mmCIF file with all atom_site columns, C-alpha atoms in Angstrom:
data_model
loop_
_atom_site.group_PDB
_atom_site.id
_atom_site.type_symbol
_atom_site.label_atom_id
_atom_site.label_alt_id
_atom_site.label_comp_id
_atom_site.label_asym_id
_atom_site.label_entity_id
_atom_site.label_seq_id
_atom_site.pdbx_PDB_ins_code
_atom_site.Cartn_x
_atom_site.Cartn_y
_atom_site.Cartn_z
_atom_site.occupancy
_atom_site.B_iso_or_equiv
_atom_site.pdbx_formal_charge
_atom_site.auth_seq_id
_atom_site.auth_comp_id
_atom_site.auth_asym_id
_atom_site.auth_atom_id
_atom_site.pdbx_PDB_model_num
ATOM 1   C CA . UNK X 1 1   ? 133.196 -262.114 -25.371 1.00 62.00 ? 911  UNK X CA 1
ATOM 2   C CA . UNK X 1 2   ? 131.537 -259.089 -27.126 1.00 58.00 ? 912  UNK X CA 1
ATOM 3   C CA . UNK X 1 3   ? 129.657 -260.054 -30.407 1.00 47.00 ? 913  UNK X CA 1
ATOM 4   C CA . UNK X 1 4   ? 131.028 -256.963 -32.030 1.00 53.00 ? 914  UNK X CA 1
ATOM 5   C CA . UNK X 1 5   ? 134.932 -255.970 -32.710 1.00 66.00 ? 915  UNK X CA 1
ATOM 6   C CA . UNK X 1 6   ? 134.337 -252.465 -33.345 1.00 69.00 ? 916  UNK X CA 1
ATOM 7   C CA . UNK X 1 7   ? 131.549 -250.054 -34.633 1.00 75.00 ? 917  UNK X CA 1
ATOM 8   C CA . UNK X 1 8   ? 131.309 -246.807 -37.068 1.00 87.00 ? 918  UNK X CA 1
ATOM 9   C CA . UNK X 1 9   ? 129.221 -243.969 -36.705 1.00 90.00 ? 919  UNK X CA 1
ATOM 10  C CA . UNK X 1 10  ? 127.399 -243.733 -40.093 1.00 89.00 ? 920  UNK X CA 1
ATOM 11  C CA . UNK X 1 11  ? 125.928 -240.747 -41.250 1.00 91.00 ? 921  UNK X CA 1
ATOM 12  C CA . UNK X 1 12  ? 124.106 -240.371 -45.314 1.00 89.00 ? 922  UNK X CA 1
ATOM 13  C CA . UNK X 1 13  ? 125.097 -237.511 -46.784 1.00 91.00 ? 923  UNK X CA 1
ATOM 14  C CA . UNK X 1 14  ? 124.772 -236.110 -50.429 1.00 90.00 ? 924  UNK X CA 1
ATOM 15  C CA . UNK X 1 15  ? 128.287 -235.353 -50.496 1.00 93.00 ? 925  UNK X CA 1
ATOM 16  C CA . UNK X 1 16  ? 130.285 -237.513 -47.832 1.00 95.00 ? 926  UNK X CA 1
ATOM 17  C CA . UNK X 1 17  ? 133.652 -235.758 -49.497 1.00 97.00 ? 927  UNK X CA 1
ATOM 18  C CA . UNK X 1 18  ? 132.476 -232.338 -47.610 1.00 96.00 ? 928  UNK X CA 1
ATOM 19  C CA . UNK X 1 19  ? 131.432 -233.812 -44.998 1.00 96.00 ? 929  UNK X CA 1
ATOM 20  C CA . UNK X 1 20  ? 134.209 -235.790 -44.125 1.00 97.00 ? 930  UNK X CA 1
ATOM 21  C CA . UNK X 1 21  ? 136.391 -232.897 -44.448 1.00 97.00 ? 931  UNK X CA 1
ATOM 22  C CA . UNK X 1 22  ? 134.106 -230.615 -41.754 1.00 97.00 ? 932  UNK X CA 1
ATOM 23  C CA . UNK X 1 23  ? 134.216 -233.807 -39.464 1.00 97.00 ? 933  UNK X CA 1
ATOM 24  C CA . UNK X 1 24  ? 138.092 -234.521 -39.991 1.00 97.00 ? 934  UNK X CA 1
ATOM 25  C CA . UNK X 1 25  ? 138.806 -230.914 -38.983 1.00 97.00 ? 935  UNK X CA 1
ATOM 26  C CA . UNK X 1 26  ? 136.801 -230.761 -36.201 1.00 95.00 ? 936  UNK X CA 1
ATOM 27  C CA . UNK X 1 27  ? 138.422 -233.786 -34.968 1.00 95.00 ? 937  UNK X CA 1
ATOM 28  C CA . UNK X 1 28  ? 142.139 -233.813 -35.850 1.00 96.00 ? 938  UNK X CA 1
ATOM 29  C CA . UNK X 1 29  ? 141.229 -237.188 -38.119 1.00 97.00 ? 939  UNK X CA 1
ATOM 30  C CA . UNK X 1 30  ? 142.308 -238.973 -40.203 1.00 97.00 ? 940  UNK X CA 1
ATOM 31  C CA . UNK X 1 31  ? 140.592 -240.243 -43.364 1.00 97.00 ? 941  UNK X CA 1
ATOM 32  C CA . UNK X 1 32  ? 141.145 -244.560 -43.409 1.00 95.00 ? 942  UNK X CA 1
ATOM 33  C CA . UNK X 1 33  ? 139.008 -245.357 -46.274 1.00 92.00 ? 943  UNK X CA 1
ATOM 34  C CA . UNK X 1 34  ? 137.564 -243.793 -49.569 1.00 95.00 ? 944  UNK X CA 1
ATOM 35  C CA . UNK X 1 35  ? 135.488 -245.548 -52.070 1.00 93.00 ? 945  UNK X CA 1
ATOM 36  C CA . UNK X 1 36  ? 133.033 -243.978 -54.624 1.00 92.00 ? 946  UNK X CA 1
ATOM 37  C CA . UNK X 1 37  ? 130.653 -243.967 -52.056 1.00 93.00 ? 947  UNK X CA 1
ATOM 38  C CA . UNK X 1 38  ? 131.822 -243.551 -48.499 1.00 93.00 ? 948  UNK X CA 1
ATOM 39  C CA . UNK X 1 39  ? 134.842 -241.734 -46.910 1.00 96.00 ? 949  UNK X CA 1
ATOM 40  C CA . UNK X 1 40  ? 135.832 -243.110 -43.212 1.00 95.00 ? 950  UNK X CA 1
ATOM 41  C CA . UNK X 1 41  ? 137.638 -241.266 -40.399 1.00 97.00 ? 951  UNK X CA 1
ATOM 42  C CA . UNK X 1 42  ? 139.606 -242.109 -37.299 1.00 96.00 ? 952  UNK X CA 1
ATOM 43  C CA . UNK X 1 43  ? 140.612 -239.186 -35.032 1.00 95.00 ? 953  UNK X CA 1
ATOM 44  C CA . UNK X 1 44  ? 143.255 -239.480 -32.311 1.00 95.00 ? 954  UNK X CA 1
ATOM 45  C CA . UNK X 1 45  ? 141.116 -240.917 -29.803 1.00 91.00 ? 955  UNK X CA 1
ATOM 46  C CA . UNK X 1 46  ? 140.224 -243.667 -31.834 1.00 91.00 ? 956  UNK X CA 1
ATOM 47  C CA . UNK X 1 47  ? 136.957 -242.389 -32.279 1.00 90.00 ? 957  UNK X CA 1
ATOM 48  C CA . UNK X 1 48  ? 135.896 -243.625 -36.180 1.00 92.00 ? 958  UNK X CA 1
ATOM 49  C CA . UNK X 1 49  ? 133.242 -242.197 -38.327 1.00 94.00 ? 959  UNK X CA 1
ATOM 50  C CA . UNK X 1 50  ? 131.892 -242.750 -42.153 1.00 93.00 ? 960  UNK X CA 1
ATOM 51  C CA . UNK X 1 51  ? 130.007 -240.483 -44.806 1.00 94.00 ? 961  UNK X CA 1
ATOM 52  C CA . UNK X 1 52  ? 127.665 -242.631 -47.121 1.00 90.00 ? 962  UNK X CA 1
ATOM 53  C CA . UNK X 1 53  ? 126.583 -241.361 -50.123 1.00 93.00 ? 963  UNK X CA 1
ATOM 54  C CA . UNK X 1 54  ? 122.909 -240.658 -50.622 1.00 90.00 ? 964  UNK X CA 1
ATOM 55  C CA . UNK X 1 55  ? 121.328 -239.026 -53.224 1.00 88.00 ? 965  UNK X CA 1
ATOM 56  C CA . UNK X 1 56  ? 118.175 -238.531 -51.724 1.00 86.00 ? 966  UNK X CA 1
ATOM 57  C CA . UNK X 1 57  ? 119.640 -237.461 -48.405 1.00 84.00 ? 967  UNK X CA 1
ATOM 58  C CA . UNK X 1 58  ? 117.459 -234.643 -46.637 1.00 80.00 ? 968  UNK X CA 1
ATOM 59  C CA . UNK X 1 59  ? 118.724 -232.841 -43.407 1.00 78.00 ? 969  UNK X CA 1
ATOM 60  C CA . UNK X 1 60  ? 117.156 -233.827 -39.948 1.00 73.00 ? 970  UNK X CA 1
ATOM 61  C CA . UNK X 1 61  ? 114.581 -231.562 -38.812 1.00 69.00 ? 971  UNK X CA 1
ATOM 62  C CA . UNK X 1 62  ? 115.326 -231.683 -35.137 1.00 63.00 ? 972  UNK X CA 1
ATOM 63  C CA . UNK X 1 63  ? 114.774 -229.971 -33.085 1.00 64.00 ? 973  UNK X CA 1
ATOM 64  C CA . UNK X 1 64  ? 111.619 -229.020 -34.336 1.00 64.00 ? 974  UNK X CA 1
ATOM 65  C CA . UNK X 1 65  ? 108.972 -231.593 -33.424 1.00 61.00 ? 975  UNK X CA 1
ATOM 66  C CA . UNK X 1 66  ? 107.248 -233.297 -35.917 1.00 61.00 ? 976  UNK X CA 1
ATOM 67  C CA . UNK X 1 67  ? 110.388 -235.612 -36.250 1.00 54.00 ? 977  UNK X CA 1
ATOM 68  C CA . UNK X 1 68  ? 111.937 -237.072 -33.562 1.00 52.00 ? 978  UNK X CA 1
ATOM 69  C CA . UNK X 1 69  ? 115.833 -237.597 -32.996 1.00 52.00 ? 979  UNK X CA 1
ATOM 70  C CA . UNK X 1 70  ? 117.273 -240.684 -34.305 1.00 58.00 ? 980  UNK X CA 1
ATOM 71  C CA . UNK X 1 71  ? 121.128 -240.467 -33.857 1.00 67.00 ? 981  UNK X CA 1
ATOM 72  C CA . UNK X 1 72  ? 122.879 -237.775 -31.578 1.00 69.00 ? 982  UNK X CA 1
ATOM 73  C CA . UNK X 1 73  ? 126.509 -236.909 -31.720 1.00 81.00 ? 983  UNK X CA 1
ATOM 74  C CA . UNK X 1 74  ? 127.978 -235.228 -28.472 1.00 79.00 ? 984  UNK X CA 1
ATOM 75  C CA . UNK X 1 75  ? 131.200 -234.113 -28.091 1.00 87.00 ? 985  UNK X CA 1
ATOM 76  C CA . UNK X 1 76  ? 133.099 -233.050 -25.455 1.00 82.00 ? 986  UNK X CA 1
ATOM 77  C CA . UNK X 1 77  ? 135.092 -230.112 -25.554 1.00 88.00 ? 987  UNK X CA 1
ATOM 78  C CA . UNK X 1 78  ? 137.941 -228.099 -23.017 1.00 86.00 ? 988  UNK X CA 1
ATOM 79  C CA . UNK X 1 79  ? 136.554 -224.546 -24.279 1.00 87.00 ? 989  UNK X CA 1
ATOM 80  C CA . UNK X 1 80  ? 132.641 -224.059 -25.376 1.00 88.00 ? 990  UNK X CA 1
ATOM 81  C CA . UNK X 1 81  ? 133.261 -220.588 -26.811 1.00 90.00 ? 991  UNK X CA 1
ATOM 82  C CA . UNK X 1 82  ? 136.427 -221.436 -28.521 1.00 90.00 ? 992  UNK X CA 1
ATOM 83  C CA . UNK X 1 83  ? 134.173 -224.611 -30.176 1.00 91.00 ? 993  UNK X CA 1
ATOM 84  C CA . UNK X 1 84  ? 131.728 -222.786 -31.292 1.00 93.00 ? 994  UNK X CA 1
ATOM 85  C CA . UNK X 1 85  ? 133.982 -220.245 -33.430 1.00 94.00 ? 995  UNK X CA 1
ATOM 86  C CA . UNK X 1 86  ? 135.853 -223.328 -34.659 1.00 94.00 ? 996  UNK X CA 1
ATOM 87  C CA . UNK X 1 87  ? 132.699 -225.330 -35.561 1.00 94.00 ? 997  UNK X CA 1
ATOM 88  C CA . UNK X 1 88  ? 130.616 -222.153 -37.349 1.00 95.00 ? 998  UNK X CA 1
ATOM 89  C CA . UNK X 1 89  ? 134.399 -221.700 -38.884 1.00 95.00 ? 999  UNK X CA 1
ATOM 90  C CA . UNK X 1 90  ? 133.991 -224.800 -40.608 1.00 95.00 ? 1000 UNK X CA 1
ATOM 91  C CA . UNK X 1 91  ? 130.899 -224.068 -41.697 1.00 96.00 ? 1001 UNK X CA 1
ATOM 92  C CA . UNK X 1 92  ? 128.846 -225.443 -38.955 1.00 95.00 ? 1002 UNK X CA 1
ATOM 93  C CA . UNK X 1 93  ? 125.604 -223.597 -37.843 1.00 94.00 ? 1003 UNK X CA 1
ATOM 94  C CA . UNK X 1 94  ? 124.632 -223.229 -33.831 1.00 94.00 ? 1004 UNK X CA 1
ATOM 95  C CA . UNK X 1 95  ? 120.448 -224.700 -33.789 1.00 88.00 ? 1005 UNK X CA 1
ATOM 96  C CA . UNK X 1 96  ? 118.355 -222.893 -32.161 1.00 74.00 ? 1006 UNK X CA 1
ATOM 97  C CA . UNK X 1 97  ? 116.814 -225.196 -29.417 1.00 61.00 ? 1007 UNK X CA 1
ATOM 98  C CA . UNK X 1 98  ? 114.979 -224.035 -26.416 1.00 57.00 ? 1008 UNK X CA 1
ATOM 99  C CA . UNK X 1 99  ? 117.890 -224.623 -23.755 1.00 56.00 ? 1009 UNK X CA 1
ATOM 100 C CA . UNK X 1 100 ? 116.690 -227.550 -21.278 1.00 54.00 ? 1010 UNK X CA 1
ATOM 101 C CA . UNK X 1 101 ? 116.311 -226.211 -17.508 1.00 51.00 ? 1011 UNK X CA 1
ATOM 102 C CA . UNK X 1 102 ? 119.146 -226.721 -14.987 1.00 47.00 ? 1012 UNK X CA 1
ATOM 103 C CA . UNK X 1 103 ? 123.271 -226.404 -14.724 1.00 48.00 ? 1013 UNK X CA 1
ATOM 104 C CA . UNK X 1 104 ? 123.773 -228.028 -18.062 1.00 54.00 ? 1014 UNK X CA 1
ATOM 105 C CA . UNK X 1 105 ? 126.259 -226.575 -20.312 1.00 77.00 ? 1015 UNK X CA 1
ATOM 106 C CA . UNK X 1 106 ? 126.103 -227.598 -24.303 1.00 80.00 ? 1016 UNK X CA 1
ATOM 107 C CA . UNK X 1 107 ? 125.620 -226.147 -27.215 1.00 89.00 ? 1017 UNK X CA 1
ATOM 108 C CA . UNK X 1 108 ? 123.796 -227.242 -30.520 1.00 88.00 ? 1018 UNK X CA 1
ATOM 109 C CA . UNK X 1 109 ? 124.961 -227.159 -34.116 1.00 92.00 ? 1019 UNK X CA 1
ATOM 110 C CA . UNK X 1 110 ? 124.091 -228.773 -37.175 1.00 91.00 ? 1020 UNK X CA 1
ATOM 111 C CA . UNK X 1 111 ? 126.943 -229.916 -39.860 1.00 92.00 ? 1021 UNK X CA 1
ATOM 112 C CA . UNK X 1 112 ? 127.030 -228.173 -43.253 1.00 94.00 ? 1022 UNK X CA 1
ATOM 113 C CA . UNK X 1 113 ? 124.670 -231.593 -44.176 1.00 90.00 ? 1023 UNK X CA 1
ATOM 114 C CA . UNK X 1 114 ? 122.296 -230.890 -41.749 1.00 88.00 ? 1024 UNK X CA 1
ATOM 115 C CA . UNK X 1 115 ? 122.890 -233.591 -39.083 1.00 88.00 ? 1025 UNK X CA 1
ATOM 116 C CA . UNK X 1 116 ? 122.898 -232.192 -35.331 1.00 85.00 ? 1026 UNK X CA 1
ATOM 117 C CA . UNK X 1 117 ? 125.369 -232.529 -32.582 1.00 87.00 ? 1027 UNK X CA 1
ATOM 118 C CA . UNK X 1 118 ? 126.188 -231.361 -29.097 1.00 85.00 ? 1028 UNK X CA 1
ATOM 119 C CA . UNK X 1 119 ? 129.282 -229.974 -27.682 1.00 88.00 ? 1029 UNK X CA 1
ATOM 120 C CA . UNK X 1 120 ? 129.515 -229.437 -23.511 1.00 82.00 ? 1030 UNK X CA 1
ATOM 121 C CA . UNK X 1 121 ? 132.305 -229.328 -21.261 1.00 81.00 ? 1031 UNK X CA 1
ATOM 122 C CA . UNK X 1 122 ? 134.698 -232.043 -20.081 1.00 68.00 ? 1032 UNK X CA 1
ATOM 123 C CA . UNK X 1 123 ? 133.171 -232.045 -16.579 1.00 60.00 ? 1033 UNK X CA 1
ATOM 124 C CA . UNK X 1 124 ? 129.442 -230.920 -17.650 1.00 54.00 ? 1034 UNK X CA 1
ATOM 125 C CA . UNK X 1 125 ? 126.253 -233.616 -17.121 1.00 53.00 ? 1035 UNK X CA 1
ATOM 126 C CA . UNK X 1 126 ? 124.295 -234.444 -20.057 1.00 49.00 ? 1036 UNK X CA 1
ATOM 127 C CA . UNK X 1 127 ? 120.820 -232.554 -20.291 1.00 47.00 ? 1037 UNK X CA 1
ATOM 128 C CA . UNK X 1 128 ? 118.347 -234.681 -19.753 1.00 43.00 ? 1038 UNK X CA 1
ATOM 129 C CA . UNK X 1 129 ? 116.192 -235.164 -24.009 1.00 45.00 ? 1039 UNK X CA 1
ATOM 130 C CA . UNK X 1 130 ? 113.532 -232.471 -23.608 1.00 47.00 ? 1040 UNK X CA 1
ATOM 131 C CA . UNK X 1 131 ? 110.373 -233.976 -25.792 1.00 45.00 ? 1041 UNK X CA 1
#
């Protein structure tokens, strides 16, 4: 029996009412809760995020290396090229990150917040963290 019913992906934002809406269009969701503070999602695939509020919130600096990565979003996608004009249409921006060695196929952005995620193909391997 699993100690845990269900989990969230949390990520602090200064304004999780932006964010949310980038995230919700990038994946069809839906928004489930909204307080003062925090706005939840749930897309189609059942996949649920939330936006905390935090004043103080800096972007990530990955990938540059005096900080390391602490949470990673990867998402998988049918068409890379078609992502990538969807995500930098939502106001998404590709990172520039040395790409790691090998067959692997993904692409980095950061949100309009700052945090960074991953899209590769439906049938494409994970890169192995470089670092």
């Amino acid at each position: 029996m699993a100690l845990v019913n269900a989990g969230v992906v949390v990520l602090d934002c200064a304004e999780p009412e932006k964010l949310a809406e980038f995230y919700k269009s990038l994946l069809g969701a839906e928004e489930t809760e909204v307080t003062a503070n925090r706005v939840e999602i749930e897309g189609p695939s059942g996949m649920r995020m939330a936006f905390r509020r935090d004043v103080n919130a800096t972007p990530p600096s990955w990938p540059r290396p005096e900080n390391s990565l602490q949470v990673h979003l990867d998402f998988v996608v049918d068409d890379l090229d078609a992502a990538e004009r969807g995500i930098v249409g939502l106001g998404g921006r590709p990172l520039e990150a040395k790409d790691p060695a090998g067959p692997h196929e993904e692409r980095g952005f950061s949100d309009p917040a700052g945090h960074s995620f991953t899209v590769r193909g439906a049938l494409t391997p994970t890169a192995p963290k470089q670092g």
